[in-house]
């Protein structure tokens, strides 16, 4: 049994709280971790895209992970995203993640320069050789999507035990399971397609909106596991309504405000992301969400009920 096979279910791609001056906010991070664990999430994915990792220095990324693992105290698994363009930097982050108690690693492929398949395979090979932690490769449009042939090559790299699959071609999930093996762990990474990811064989789901509406996706995951696809579809529709409304409103900042309205102030984003700094800006956002809730007749979404 692989180590990744023990990490399943609903894993928020954890936000990173910053204060009004864009400094990492340890107190808020600890509160966010407790909030999500108390809500019943199955694990945490730390310093990824939603966590604004590429706006943070390596030392800040290390400190954020230290705070998370210290606050988690083994209650749920922690996957540390250590992706960077430089192999050396990723190895340094990977070794640190192992030292502070992360359960697994994840990484986007090296990006920007259009690296070859062989260079990408070499990147993952070097990282996985540097620690004893399992690696979850990260297939995401922002860093360049893997073709199926490259996924097969990565699956042959010792230590690469799975993939965070954020592409929308969910037929590939079924193909991965059939041709690479059922023990190759797949996390569906498209929040708006969680139901189809799970239905096509994903072992878990990792996403941004599981920070602000975990109750929707925990119920969706349970419904798919129980074979109640009608209920799962209804929950996906609720999730999608919230997602598409939020995407037009500085989404990461809005996710952080939605968490604050439930008692877990997740702080602010780093520029150039937008924020809701003033009381007037936040009240306008609340008013828009209230109108949205009434128009769509939504129930059972905690942050909407809180406002």
mmCIF file of N, CA, C and O in Angstrom, residues 263-306:
data_model
loop_
_atom_site.group_PDB
_atom_site.id
_atom_site.type_symbol
_atom_site.label_atom_id
_atom_site.label_comp_id
_atom_site.label_asym_id
_atom_site.label_seq_id
_atom_site.Cartn_x
_atom_site.Cartn_y
_atom_site.Cartn_z
ATOM 1 N N UNK A 263 -16.278 32.746 11.294
ATOM 2 C CA UNK A 263 -15.496 32.727 12.520
ATOM 3 C C UNK A 263 -14.047 32.360 12.356
ATOM 4 O O UNK A 263 -13.344 32.168 13.355
ATOM 5 N N UNK A 264 -13.554 32.248 11.104
ATOM 6 C CA UNK A 264 -12.147 31.932 10.866
ATOM 7 C C UNK A 264 -11.574 32.970 9.914
ATOM 8 O O UNK A 264 -11.552 32.772 8.700
ATOM 9 N N UNK A 265 -11.140 34.081 10.463
ATOM 10 C CA UNK A 265 -10.631 35.174 9.642
ATOM 11 C C UNK A 265 -9.348 34.742 8.944
ATOM 12 O O UNK A 265 -8.314 34.552 9.580
ATOM 13 N N UNK A 266 -9.419 34.599 7.632
ATOM 14 C CA UNK A 266 -8.266 34.140 6.857
ATOM 15 C C UNK A 266 -7.440 35.293 6.301
ATOM 16 O O UNK A 266 -6.566 35.073 5.455
ATOM 17 N N UNK A 267 -7.698 36.493 6.761
ATOM 18 C CA UNK A 267 -6.849 37.615 6.405
ATOM 19 C C UNK A 267 -7.020 38.083 4.978
ATOM 20 O O UNK A 267 -8.120 38.047 4.416
ATOM 21 N N UNK A 268 -5.893 38.493 4.382
ATOM 22 C CA UNK A 268 -5.912 39.166 3.087
ATOM 23 C C UNK A 268 -4.968 38.466 2.110
ATOM 24 O O UNK A 268 -4.204 37.579 2.478
ATOM 25 N N UNK A 269 -5.028 38.903 0.858
ATOM 26 C CA UNK A 269 -4.166 38.377 -0.194
ATOM 27 C C UNK A 269 -3.008 39.336 -0.456
ATOM 28 O O UNK A 269 -3.065 40.510 -0.120
ATOM 29 N N UNK A 270 -2.001 38.809 -1.107
ATOM 30 C CA UNK A 270 -0.905 39.651 -1.548
ATOM 31 C C UNK A 270 -1.209 40.222 -2.935
ATOM 32 O O UNK A 270 -1.796 39.549 -3.781
ATOM 33 N N UNK A 271 -0.772 41.454 -3.131
ATOM 34 C CA UNK A 271 -0.931 42.073 -4.439
ATOM 35 C C UNK A 271 -0.066 41.338 -5.454
ATOM 36 O O UNK A 271 0.979 40.787 -5.096
ATOM 37 N N UNK A 272 -0.519 41.267 -6.703
ATOM 38 C CA UNK A 272 -1.581 42.066 -7.307
ATOM 39 C C UNK A 272 -2.997 41.533 -7.140
ATOM 40 O O UNK A 272 -3.921 42.062 -7.765
ATOM 41 N N UNK A 273 -3.219 40.473 -6.356
ATOM 42 C CA UNK A 273 -4.590 40.077 -6.067
ATOM 43 C C UNK A 273 -5.325 41.232 -5.395
ATOM 44 O O UNK A 273 -4.724 42.023 -4.660
ATOM 45 N N UNK A 274 -6.627 41.295 -5.624
ATOM 46 C CA UNK A 274 -7.444 42.314 -4.970
ATOM 47 C C UNK A 274 -7.812 41.903 -3.561
ATOM 48 O O UNK A 274 -7.610 40.754 -3.143
ATOM 49 N N UNK A 275 -8.378 42.842 -2.807
ATOM 50 C CA UNK A 275 -8.792 42.610 -1.426
ATOM 51 C C UNK A 275 -10.036 43.422 -1.104
ATOM 52 O O UNK A 275 -10.435 44.303 -1.867
ATOM 53 N N UNK A 276 -10.611 43.108 0.028
ATOM 54 C CA UNK A 276 -11.732 43.866 0.557
ATOM 55 C C UNK A 276 -11.263 44.457 1.883
ATOM 56 O O UNK A 276 -11.487 43.901 2.956
ATOM 57 N N UNK A 277 -10.569 45.575 1.787
ATOM 58 C CA UNK A 277 -9.913 46.145 2.957
ATOM 59 C C UNK A 277 -10.871 46.918 3.857
ATOM 60 O O UNK A 277 -10.795 46.846 5.077
ATOM 61 N N UNK A 278 -11.770 47.695 3.261
ATOM 62 C CA UNK A 278 -12.591 48.600 4.054
ATOM 63 C C UNK A 278 -13.912 47.947 4.447
ATOM 64 O O UNK A 278 -14.363 46.977 3.810
ATOM 65 N N UNK A 279 -14.523 48.493 5.469
ATOM 66 C CA UNK A 279 -15.829 48.003 5.903
ATOM 67 C C UNK A 279 -16.854 48.145 4.789
ATOM 68 O O UNK A 279 -17.694 47.258 4.579
ATOM 69 N N UNK A 280 -16.775 49.254 4.048
ATOM 70 C CA UNK A 280 -17.729 49.479 2.960
ATOM 71 C C UNK A 280 -17.566 48.429 1.860
ATOM 72 O O UNK A 280 -18.564 47.924 1.316
ATOM 73 N N UNK A 281 -16.326 48.089 1.539
ATOM 74 C CA UNK A 281 -16.080 47.072 0.506
ATOM 75 C C UNK A 281 -16.619 45.716 0.942
ATOM 76 O O UNK A 281 -17.224 44.983 0.152
ATOM 77 N N UNK A 282 -16.404 45.404 2.210
ATOM 78 C CA UNK A 282 -16.864 44.110 2.701
ATOM 79 C C UNK A 282 -18.386 44.063 2.782
ATOM 80 O O UNK A 282 -19.009 43.043 2.470
ATOM 81 N N UNK A 283 -19.005 45.151 3.200
ATOM 82 C CA UNK A 283 -20.467 45.197 3.272
ATOM 83 C C UNK A 283 -21.088 45.075 1.890
ATOM 84 O O UNK A 283 -22.143 44.448 1.719
ATOM 85 N N UNK A 284 -20.449 45.665 0.891
ATOM 86 C CA UNK A 284 -20.940 45.530 -0.489
ATOM 87 C C UNK A 284 -20.874 44.078 -0.931
ATOM 88 O O UNK A 284 -21.805 43.565 -1.560
ATOM 89 N N UNK A 285 -19.775 43.408 -0.597
ATOM 90 C CA UNK A 285 -19.641 41.992 -0.943
ATOM 91 C C UNK A 285 -20.714 41.165 -0.244
ATOM 92 O O UNK A 285 -21.332 40.284 -0.859
ATOM 93 N N UNK A 286 -20.940 41.435 1.028
ATOM 94 C CA UNK A 286 -21.986 40.720 1.758
ATOM 95 C C UNK A 286 -23.353 40.936 1.110
ATOM 96 O O UNK A 286 -24.138 39.986 0.953
ATOM 97 N N UNK A 287 -23.641 42.173 0.742
ATOM 98 C CA UNK A 287 -24.931 42.477 0.124
ATOM 99 C C UNK A 287 -25.099 41.719 -1.186
ATOM 100 O O UNK A 287 -26.195 41.214 -1.495
ATOM 101 N N UNK A 288 -24.027 41.627 -1.969
ATOM 102 C CA UNK A 288 -24.099 40.885 -3.226
ATOM 103 C C UNK A 288 -24.350 39.403 -2.970
ATOM 104 O O UNK A 288 -25.144 38.763 -3.681
ATOM 105 N N UNK A 289 -23.710 38.847 -1.947
ATOM 106 C CA UNK A 289 -23.927 37.437 -1.628
ATOM 107 C C UNK A 289 -25.336 37.210 -1.074
ATOM 108 O O UNK A 289 -25.957 36.169 -1.355
ATOM 109 N N UNK A 290 -25.851 38.151 -0.290
ATOM 110 C CA UNK A 290 -27.231 38.011 0.208
ATOM 111 C C UNK A 290 -28.222 37.983 -0.950
ATOM 112 O O UNK A 290 -29.147 37.155 -0.972
ATOM 113 N N UNK A 291 -28.043 38.901 -1.898
ATOM 114 C CA UNK A 291 -28.935 38.940 -3.057
ATOM 115 C C UNK A 291 -28.818 37.664 -3.885
ATOM 116 O O UNK A 291 -29.815 37.113 -4.368
ATOM 117 N N UNK A 292 -27.597 37.171 -4.034
ATOM 118 C CA UNK A 292 -27.343 35.929 -4.764
ATOM 119 C C UNK A 292 -28.038 34.756 -4.073
ATOM 120 O O UNK A 292 -28.701 33.928 -4.724
ATOM 121 N N UNK A 293 -27.922 34.678 -2.758
ATOM 122 C CA UNK A 293 -28.559 33.602 -2.004
ATOM 123 C C UNK A 293 -30.076 33.623 -2.207
ATOM 124 O O UNK A 293 -30.700 32.574 -2.448
ATOM 125 N N UNK A 294 -30.664 34.809 -2.122
ATOM 126 C CA UNK A 294 -32.108 34.927 -2.277
ATOM 127 C C UNK A 294 -32.550 34.578 -3.699
ATOM 128 O O UNK A 294 -33.546 33.867 -3.902
ATOM 129 N N UNK A 295 -31.796 35.056 -4.672
ATOM 130 C CA UNK A 295 -32.151 34.807 -6.067
ATOM 131 C C UNK A 295 -32.100 33.329 -6.406
ATOM 132 O O UNK A 295 -32.967 32.810 -7.111
ATOM 133 N N UNK A 296 -31.078 32.629 -5.894
ATOM 134 C CA UNK A 296 -30.912 31.212 -6.211
ATOM 135 C C UNK A 296 -31.641 30.295 -5.234
ATOM 136 O O UNK A 296 -31.709 29.090 -5.451
ATOM 137 N N UNK A 297 -32.158 30.865 -4.146
ATOM 138 C CA UNK A 297 -32.854 30.059 -3.152
ATOM 139 C C UNK A 297 -31.952 29.038 -2.488
ATOM 140 O O UNK A 297 -32.369 27.915 -2.187
ATOM 141 N N UNK A 298 -30.712 29.423 -2.203
ATOM 142 C CA UNK A 298 -29.732 28.492 -1.664
ATOM 143 C C UNK A 298 -29.921 28.286 -0.168
ATOM 144 O O UNK A 298 -30.162 29.232 0.580
ATOM 145 N N UNK A 299 -29.784 27.063 0.263
ATOM 146 C CA UNK A 299 -29.837 26.717 1.685
ATOM 147 C C UNK A 299 -28.670 25.786 1.997
ATOM 148 O O UNK A 299 -28.124 25.117 1.115
ATOM 149 N N UNK A 300 -28.281 25.760 3.270
ATOM 150 C CA UNK A 300 -27.254 24.835 3.700
ATOM 151 C C UNK A 300 -25.855 25.232 3.376
ATOM 152 O O UNK A 300 -24.937 24.411 3.453
ATOM 153 N N UNK A 301 -25.637 26.501 3.003
ATOM 154 C CA UNK A 301 -24.281 27.016 2.769
ATOM 155 C C UNK A 301 -23.943 27.901 3.964
ATOM 156 O O UNK A 301 -24.524 28.980 4.125
ATOM 157 N N UNK A 302 -23.029 27.470 4.781
ATOM 158 C CA UNK A 302 -22.826 28.089 6.085
ATOM 159 C C UNK A 302 -22.482 29.576 6.013
ATOM 160 O O UNK A 302 -22.998 30.375 6.793
ATOM 161 N N UNK A 303 -21.582 29.959 5.100
ATOM 162 C CA UNK A 303 -21.188 31.370 5.103
ATOM 163 C C UNK A 303 -22.338 32.260 4.625
ATOM 164 O O UNK A 303 -22.467 33.407 5.080
ATOM 165 N N UNK A 304 -23.198 31.756 3.740
ATOM 166 C CA UNK A 304 -24.370 32.542 3.313
ATOM 167 C C UNK A 304 -25.373 32.653 4.456
ATOM 168 O O UNK A 304 -25.995 33.715 4.645
ATOM 169 N N UNK A 305 -25.523 31.589 5.223
ATOM 170 C CA UNK A 305 -26.436 31.639 6.371
ATOM 171 C C UNK A 305 -25.903 32.578 7.449
ATOM 172 O O UNK A 305 -26.675 33.175 8.204
ATOM 173 N N UNK A 306 -24.572 32.728 7.512
ATOM 174 C CA UNK A 306 -23.953 33.561 8.555
ATOM 175 C C UNK A 306 -24.126 35.054 8.301
ATOM 176 O O UNK A 306 -23.963 35.866 9.222
#
